[in-house]
Coordinates of C-alpha atoms in Angstrom, one line a residue:
M1 CA -76.3 -64.2 -3.4
S2 CA -77.0 -68.0 -3.9
V3 CA -74.4 -69.7 -6.3
A4 CA -75.4 -72.8 -7.9
D5 CA -74.1 -72.6 -11.6
E6 CA -70.6 -71.7 -12.1
S7 CA -71.5 -70.1 -15.5
R8 CA -73.1 -67.2 -13.5
W9 CA -70.2 -66.6 -11.3
P10 CA -67.7 -63.8 -11.6
A11 CA -65.1 -64.5 -14.3
A12 CA -62.5 -67.0 -13.2
D13 CA -59.5 -64.4 -13.8
T14 CA -61.1 -62.0 -11.5
P15 CA -59.9 -61.9 -7.9
T16 CA -63.5 -62.9 -6.6
G17 CA -64.1 -65.5 -9.2
F18 CA -60.8 -67.2 -8.6
V19 CA -61.4 -67.1 -4.5
L20 CA -64.8 -68.7 -5.1
R21 CA -63.4 -71.6 -7.5
L22 CA -60.3 -72.2 -5.1
A23 CA -62.6 -72.6 -2.1
K24 CA -64.9 -75.0 -4.0
A25 CA -61.9 -76.9 -5.2
L26 CA -60.3 -77.2 -1.8
H27 CA -63.5 -78.3 -0.1
T28 CA -64.2 -80.9 -2.9
Y29 CA -60.7 -82.5 -2.5
G30 CA -61.0 -83.0 1.3
T31 CA -59.8 -79.9 3.0
P32 CA -61.2 -79.6 6.6
A33 CA -63.0 -76.4 7.5
Y34 CA -60.2 -74.7 9.7
E35 CA -57.5 -75.4 6.9
L36 CA -59.7 -74.1 4.1
E37 CA -60.9 -71.0 6.0
R38 CA -57.3 -70.1 6.9
L39 CA -56.0 -70.6 3.3
I40 CA -58.9 -68.8 1.7
N41 CA -58.7 -65.8 4.1
S42 CA -54.9 -65.5 3.4
V43 CA -55.3 -65.7 -0.2
A44 CA -58.1 -62.8 -0.3
K45 CA -56.0 -60.7 2.0
R46 CA -53.1 -61.1 -0.7
L47 CA -55.4 -60.1 -3.3
G48 CA -56.4 -56.9 -1.6
F49 CA -59.9 -57.3 -0.1
G50 CA -61.3 -58.6 3.3
L51 CA -63.2 -62.0 3.5
E52 CA -65.2 -63.9 5.9
C53 CA -65.3 -67.6 5.0
F54 CA -67.6 -70.1 6.8
S55 CA -67.3 -73.7 5.6
L56 CA -69.5 -76.5 6.4
P57 CA -69.5 -80.0 5.0
T58 CA -72.3 -79.2 2.5
M59 CA -72.0 -75.4 2.0
I60 CA -69.4 -72.7 1.8
T61 CA -70.5 -69.1 2.6
L62 CA -68.1 -66.1 1.7
S63 CA -68.6 -62.5 2.2
L64 CA -66.1 -60.4 0.3
F65 CA -65.5 -56.8 1.3
E66 CA -63.9 -54.4 -1.1
Q67 CA -63.3 -50.6 -1.0
D68 CA -66.7 -49.8 -2.5
R69 CA -68.8 -52.9 -2.2
H70 CA -69.7 -55.8 -0.5
S71 CA -70.7 -59.3 -1.9
S72 CA -71.8 -62.5 -0.4
F73 CA -71.8 -66.0 -1.9
V74 CA -73.3 -69.2 -0.9
I75 CA -71.7 -72.4 -2.6
R76 CA -73.6 -75.7 -2.2
V77 CA -71.2 -78.5 -2.2
S78 CA -71.0 -82.3 -1.4
P79 CA -68.9 -83.5 1.2
G80 CA -65.5 -83.9 -0.4
D81 CA -63.8 -87.1 -1.4
I82 CA -60.0 -87.0 -0.8
N83 CA -58.0 -86.6 -4.1
L84 CA -54.4 -86.3 -3.2
E85 CA -53.2 -85.2 -6.6
K86 CA -55.7 -82.5 -7.0
L87 CA -55.6 -81.4 -3.4
A88 CA -51.8 -81.0 -3.8
R89 CA -52.1 -79.0 -6.8
A90 CA -54.9 -76.7 -5.6
N91 CA -52.9 -76.1 -2.6
S92 CA -49.7 -75.4 -4.5
I93 CA -51.7 -72.7 -6.7
A94 CA -53.0 -71.0 -3.4
E95 CA -49.4 -71.0 -1.9
R96 CA -47.9 -69.5 -5.1
V97 CA -50.5 -66.7 -5.1
L98 CA -49.9 -66.0 -1.5
H99 CA -46.1 -65.6 -2.2
G100 CA -46.4 -63.6 -5.3
E101 CA -45.3 -66.3 -7.7
M102 CA -48.4 -66.2 -9.7
N103 CA -50.9 -63.8 -10.7
V104 CA -54.7 -64.2 -10.6
S105 CA -55.0 -65.1 -14.2
Q106 CA -52.2 -67.6 -14.4
A107 CA -53.6 -69.2 -11.2
A108 CA -57.2 -69.3 -12.6
R109 CA -56.1 -71.3 -15.7
E110 CA -54.3 -73.6 -13.5
L111 CA -57.0 -74.1 -11.3
V112 CA -59.5 -74.8 -14.3
E113 CA -57.0 -77.4 -15.5
V114 CA -56.9 -79.2 -12.1
T115 CA -60.9 -79.2 -11.9
R116 CA -61.3 -80.5 -15.2
A117 CA -58.5 -83.1 -15.2
A118 CA -59.7 -86.8 -15.2
P119 CA -59.2 -89.0 -12.2
R120 CA -55.7 -90.2 -12.0
W121 CA -57.0 -93.8 -11.4
G122 CA -60.1 -95.3 -13.3
N123 CA -62.9 -97.4 -11.8
T124 CA -61.1 -100.6 -12.4
A125 CA -58.1 -99.5 -10.2
V126 CA -60.5 -98.2 -7.5
V127 CA -62.4 -101.5 -7.3
F128 CA -59.2 -103.4 -6.9
S129 CA -57.9 -101.0 -4.3
F130 CA -61.1 -101.8 -2.1
G131 CA -60.0 -105.4 -2.2
L132 CA -56.5 -104.6 -1.4
V133 CA -57.3 -102.5 1.6
S134 CA -59.8 -105.1 3.1
L135 CA -57.2 -107.7 2.6
G136 CA -54.5 -105.7 4.5
V137 CA -56.8 -104.8 7.4
A138 CA -58.0 -108.3 7.8
R139 CA -54.4 -109.5 8.5
V140 CA -53.9 -106.4 10.8
F141 CA -56.9 -107.4 12.7
G142 CA -55.5 -111.0 13.4
G143 CA -57.1 -112.8 10.4
D144 CA -55.8 -116.0 8.9
W145 CA -55.5 -116.7 5.3
A146 CA -59.1 -117.7 4.8
E147 CA -60.2 -114.5 6.6
C148 CA -57.9 -112.4 4.4
L149 CA -59.0 -114.0 1.3
S150 CA -62.8 -113.6 2.3
S151 CA -62.3 -110.0 3.2
S152 CA -60.6 -109.1 -0.2
I153 CA -63.6 -110.8 -2.0
I154 CA -66.1 -108.5 0.1
G155 CA -63.9 -105.5 -0.6
F156 CA -64.0 -106.1 -4.3
M157 CA -67.7 -106.4 -4.2
V158 CA -68.2 -103.2 -2.1
G159 CA -65.8 -101.4 -4.5
L160 CA -67.8 -102.5 -7.6
L161 CA -71.1 -101.6 -5.9
A162 CA -69.7 -98.2 -5.0
I163 CA -68.9 -97.6 -8.8
L164 CA -72.3 -99.0 -9.9
S165 CA -74.5 -97.0 -7.3
S166 CA -72.7 -93.7 -8.0
R167 CA -74.5 -93.4 -11.5
N168 CA -77.9 -92.8 -9.8
I169 CA -78.7 -90.3 -7.1
V170 CA -81.1 -92.8 -5.1
T171 CA -78.8 -95.7 -5.4
G172 CA -76.0 -93.5 -4.1
Y173 CA -78.0 -92.6 -1.0
L174 CA -78.8 -96.4 -0.3
F175 CA -75.3 -97.6 -1.1
P176 CA -74.1 -97.8 2.6
T177 CA -77.0 -100.0 3.6
M178 CA -76.9 -102.0 0.5
A179 CA -73.0 -102.5 0.8
A180 CA -73.5 -103.5 4.5
F181 CA -76.1 -106.0 3.7
I182 CA -74.3 -107.6 1.0
A183 CA -71.1 -107.9 3.0
A184 CA -73.0 -109.4 5.9
C185 CA -74.5 -112.1 3.7
L186 CA -71.2 -112.7 1.9
S187 CA -69.4 -113.0 5.4
Y188 CA -71.8 -116.0 6.4
L189 CA -71.5 -117.7 2.9
L190 CA -67.7 -117.4 2.9
A191 CA -67.4 -118.7 6.5
H192 CA -69.7 -121.7 5.6
L193 CA -67.6 -122.3 2.6
T194 CA -64.1 -122.0 4.0
G195 CA -64.8 -122.7 7.8
H196 CA -62.9 -119.7 8.9
A197 CA -63.3 -118.6 12.5
S198 CA -64.5 -114.9 12.6
V199 CA -67.5 -113.5 10.7
Y200 CA -66.8 -110.4 12.4
I201 CA -63.3 -109.8 11.2
T202 CA -64.2 -110.7 7.4
L203 CA -67.2 -108.0 7.8
V204 CA -65.4 -105.4 9.4
S205 CA -62.3 -105.6 7.1
G206 CA -64.7 -105.8 3.9
L207 CA -66.4 -102.7 5.0
I208 CA -63.4 -100.8 6.4
V209 CA -63.3 -98.2 3.4
L210 CA -66.7 -97.2 4.1
L211 CA -66.4 -96.6 7.8
P212 CA -66.3 -92.9 8.7
G213 CA -63.3 -93.1 11.0
L214 CA -61.6 -90.3 9.0
T215 CA -64.8 -88.1 9.2
I216 CA -65.0 -88.6 12.9
T217 CA -61.4 -87.3 13.5
V218 CA -61.9 -84.4 11.1
G219 CA -65.0 -83.6 12.8
L220 CA -63.3 -83.7 16.2
G221 CA -60.5 -81.5 14.9
E222 CA -62.9 -79.0 13.8
L223 CA -64.6 -79.0 17.0
A224 CA -61.1 -78.5 18.8
T225 CA -60.2 -75.7 16.5
Q226 CA -63.6 -73.9 17.3
N227 CA -65.4 -74.8 14.1
L228 CA -68.2 -76.0 16.1
V229 CA -70.9 -75.9 13.4
S230 CA -68.8 -78.0 10.8
G231 CA -67.5 -80.4 13.4
T232 CA -71.0 -81.1 14.7
A233 CA -72.3 -81.7 11.2
R234 CA -69.5 -84.1 10.5
L235 CA -70.0 -86.1 13.5
A236 CA -73.8 -86.3 12.9
G237 CA -73.1 -87.4 9.3
A238 CA -70.9 -90.1 10.7
A239 CA -73.6 -91.2 13.1
I240 CA -76.1 -91.3 10.4
L241 CA -73.7 -93.6 8.2
F242 CA -73.3 -95.9 11.1
V243 CA -77.0 -96.2 11.3
L244 CA -77.6 -96.7 7.7
M245 CA -74.9 -99.5 7.8
G246 CA -76.3 -101.0 10.8
F247 CA -79.7 -101.6 9.3
G248 CA -78.0 -103.4 6.4
I249 CA -75.8 -105.5 8.9
A250 CA -78.8 -106.4 11.1
V251 CA -80.8 -107.8 8.1
G252 CA -77.8 -109.4 6.4
D253 CA -76.9 -111.0 9.7
L254 CA -80.4 -112.5 10.1
L255 CA -80.6 -113.9 6.5
G256 CA -77.0 -115.0 6.5
E257 CA -77.4 -117.1 9.7
Y258 CA -80.6 -118.6 8.3
W259 CA -79.1 -119.4 4.8
F260 CA -75.6 -120.2 5.5
P261 CA -75.2 -121.5 9.2
T262 CA -71.7 -121.3 10.3
L263 CA -69.9 -124.5 10.7
P264 CA -67.9 -125.4 14.1
Q265 CA -65.1 -122.9 14.3
K266 CA -61.6 -124.1 13.3
A267 CA -58.4 -122.9 15.2
L268 CA -56.9 -120.1 13.5
K269 CA -53.8 -120.9 11.4
L270 CA -51.7 -118.1 12.5
L271 CA -49.7 -116.3 9.6
P272 CA -46.0 -115.4 9.9
W273 CA -45.2 -112.2 11.9
W274 CA -43.8 -110.7 8.7
T275 CA -47.1 -110.8 7.0
E276 CA -48.5 -108.1 9.4
W277 CA -46.1 -105.6 7.9
L278 CA -46.6 -106.9 4.4
S279 CA -50.4 -106.2 5.0
V280 CA -49.7 -102.7 5.7
V281 CA -47.8 -102.3 2.5
I282 CA -50.7 -103.9 0.6
A283 CA -53.2 -101.7 2.3
G284 CA -51.0 -98.6 1.2
I285 CA -51.0 -99.7 -2.5
G286 CA -54.7 -99.7 -2.2
F287 CA -54.7 -96.2 -0.8
V288 CA -52.9 -95.0 -3.8
A289 CA -55.7 -95.4 -5.9
L290 CA -58.4 -94.7 -3.4
F291 CA -56.9 -91.3 -2.7
Q292 CA -56.1 -90.7 -6.4
A293 CA -52.4 -90.2 -5.7
R294 CA -49.8 -89.9 -8.3
L295 CA -47.8 -93.1 -9.1
R296 CA -44.6 -91.1 -8.1
D297 CA -46.1 -90.3 -4.8
A298 CA -46.7 -94.0 -3.8
I299 CA -43.5 -94.3 -2.1
W300 CA -44.4 -91.6 0.2
V301 CA -48.0 -93.0 0.7
L302 CA -46.5 -96.6 1.7
L303 CA -44.0 -94.8 4.0
A304 CA -46.5 -92.7 5.8
G305 CA -48.5 -95.8 6.4
M306 CA -45.5 -97.9 7.8
I307 CA -44.5 -95.0 10.0
A308 CA -48.0 -94.4 11.4
Y309 CA -48.7 -97.9 12.0
S310 CA -45.4 -98.8 13.5
S311 CA -45.3 -95.8 15.9
A312 CA -49.0 -96.5 17.0
R313 CA -48.2 -100.2 17.5
Y314 CA -45.1 -99.3 19.6
G315 CA -47.0 -96.7 21.6
S316 CA -49.8 -99.2 22.3
S317 CA -47.5 -101.8 23.7
L318 CA -46.1 -99.2 26.0
A319 CA -49.3 -97.6 27.4
G320 CA -52.4 -98.9 25.7
P321 CA -54.4 -98.1 22.4
I322 CA -55.2 -94.4 23.5
A323 CA -51.7 -93.6 24.0
G324 CA -50.8 -95.5 20.7
A325 CA -53.2 -93.2 18.8
F326 CA -51.6 -90.2 20.3
I327 CA -48.1 -91.2 19.5
G328 CA -49.1 -92.4 16.0
A329 CA -50.6 -89.1 15.3
F330 CA -48.0 -87.0 16.7
T331 CA -45.4 -88.8 14.7
I332 CA -47.1 -88.9 11.3
G333 CA -47.8 -85.2 11.8
A334 CA -44.3 -84.3 12.7
V335 CA -43.0 -86.3 9.7
S336 CA -45.6 -84.9 7.2
H337 CA -44.5 -81.4 8.3
L338 CA -40.8 -82.3 7.7
F339 CA -41.8 -83.7 4.5
R340 CA -43.4 -80.3 3.6
F341 CA -40.1 -78.5 4.7
V342 CA -37.7 -80.6 2.8
M343 CA -39.7 -81.4 -0.3
L344 CA -41.6 -78.0 -0.7
R345 CA -44.7 -80.0 -1.3
P346 CA -48.0 -80.2 0.7
N347 CA -48.0 -82.4 3.8
S348 CA -51.3 -84.0 3.0
I349 CA -49.5 -86.4 0.8
M350 CA -48.0 -88.1 3.7
L351 CA -50.4 -87.0 6.3
V352 CA -53.7 -88.5 5.0
P353 CA -52.5 -91.9 4.1
G354 CA -50.8 -92.1 7.6
I355 CA -53.5 -90.9 9.7
I356 CA -56.1 -93.2 7.9
L357 CA -54.7 -96.2 9.4
L358 CA -55.1 -94.9 13.0
V359 CA -58.6 -93.5 12.7
P360 CA -61.1 -95.4 15.0
G361 CA -63.7 -96.5 12.4
S362 CA -63.3 -100.1 13.4
M363 CA -64.1 -99.2 17.0
G364 CA -67.2 -97.4 15.9
F365 CA -68.3 -100.5 13.9
R366 CA -67.4 -102.8 17.0
S367 CA -69.8 -100.4 19.1
L368 CA -72.5 -100.6 16.5
H369 CA -72.3 -104.4 16.4
A370 CA -72.5 -104.8 20.3
L371 CA -75.6 -102.6 20.1
L372 CA -77.1 -104.8 17.4
E373 CA -76.3 -107.8 19.7
K374 CA -78.2 -106.0 22.4
D375 CA -74.9 -105.7 24.5
V376 CA -75.7 -102.1 25.4
L377 CA -73.0 -101.8 27.9
A378 CA -70.2 -102.9 25.8
G379 CA -71.6 -100.7 22.8
L380 CA -71.6 -97.6 24.9
D381 CA -68.0 -98.5 26.5
T382 CA -66.7 -99.1 22.8
A383 CA -68.2 -95.9 21.5
F384 CA -66.6 -94.0 24.4
Q385 CA -63.1 -95.6 23.6
M386 CA -63.7 -94.5 20.0
M387 CA -64.2 -90.8 21.1
L388 CA -61.2 -91.1 23.1
A389 CA -59.0 -92.5 20.3
G390 CA -60.3 -89.7 18.0
V391 CA -59.5 -87.2 20.6
S392 CA -55.9 -88.5 21.1
L393 CA -55.4 -88.4 17.3
V394 CA -56.5 -84.8 17.1
I395 CA -54.4 -83.7 20.1
G396 CA -51.4 -85.5 18.5
L397 CA -51.9 -83.7 15.1
L398 CA -52.3 -80.3 16.8
L399 CA -49.2 -80.9 19.0
S400 CA -47.2 -81.9 16.1
S401 CA -48.1 -78.6 14.3
V402 CA -46.7 -76.6 17.2
F403 CA -43.2 -78.0 16.5
A404 CA -43.6 -77.6 12.7
L405 CA -40.4 -76.1 11.0
P406 CA -41.2 -72.6 9.3
E407 CA -42.0 -72.7 5.8
R408 CA -39.3 -72.0 3.2
R409 CA -39.6 -71.1 -0.5
E410 CA -36.5 -71.5 -2.5
R411 CA -37.7 -71.3 -6.1
K412 CA -39.9 -69.2 -8.2
G413 CA -42.1 -70.5 -10.8
V414 CA -44.1 -73.7 -11.3
P415 CA -43.3 -76.4 -8.8
D416 CA -43.7 -80.1 -9.4
E417 CA -47.3 -80.4 -8.1
V418 CA -48.7 -78.7 -11.3
H419 CA -47.3 -81.5 -13.6
P420 CA -49.3 -84.6 -14.1

């Protein structure tokens, strides 16, 4: 049975209808295949029927086995955007059903409230968050004041374009190419006006939110957990996104160099050391709105970014960037599990903002840029380093799960997650 319209689904307050809606909600808010399948199978078992769940980036297939009948459902979905608030609330509903703290009717009502709730942060906040993340990343990449300012301007423009392009399906498909083209042209224009040294830093920082580093990491994680089809699909999607952006960058570079020839490079005016840590905080503030986290969770988002970045930086200084990625992923994974144990809340609140600072999206961009410059050897070498960094992240996260503390449940009823 192919399911395209929720009005034709089983009623929301029935076990079957609830499981279908829970699976779609978890997928929509950014749950990886291995976690979604584990949680949905556990909920179905709790509700008294068997379930086979198969999750892909654009489809969920569920086969439900009851005593006297068997039903199959196919749900067509779009690759989910991370929404920390709704993801936490949907996970909380599933966990309370698992622990007998809520019946199906209550869970279905709360899930409807979650799915129908307006985004925590509006378009204006999201656009500004693009600029804040770009500004912070530019300083982390070693940019001076002019590069940080230029990157933030490009980030604002990319965020504005993201909002405008989402209103039409065709422009939505063209968004990565248009954003890359505009960012490349703006990089040369701002380099011409300010005389800053690196067009590359400005370009990669301005586009950092669009780079599919998290998609690559999740895809590798799905492959590592034997979700081969889903993992392969995610990696293919990331590769296509790089290609779409590469076309925009190639055209933008040609026109940018012709229209705005870069001036002789000036020496970088190094910013004080403390601005690097300030930039991590600024990027974390941007992630609060980008990931639709609640304001009360902002402290955890900022703390996660600081912990992940500092541990990865320390590890890199000891044994190189690959080891740094592993140490950073293991540390933030362990901290997120400790957060879940102590606070009785989903570990994604800290895990996602922390891991996003470690994902190898910029390395993929560097590989793409080298290939566009016809430096094939450097491009392939960087791509290989990107895959190694991604694997290091996945292994670090999986290893941190081995040492996770057992889940504890101290109180019945409605926890904090369900309240805005």
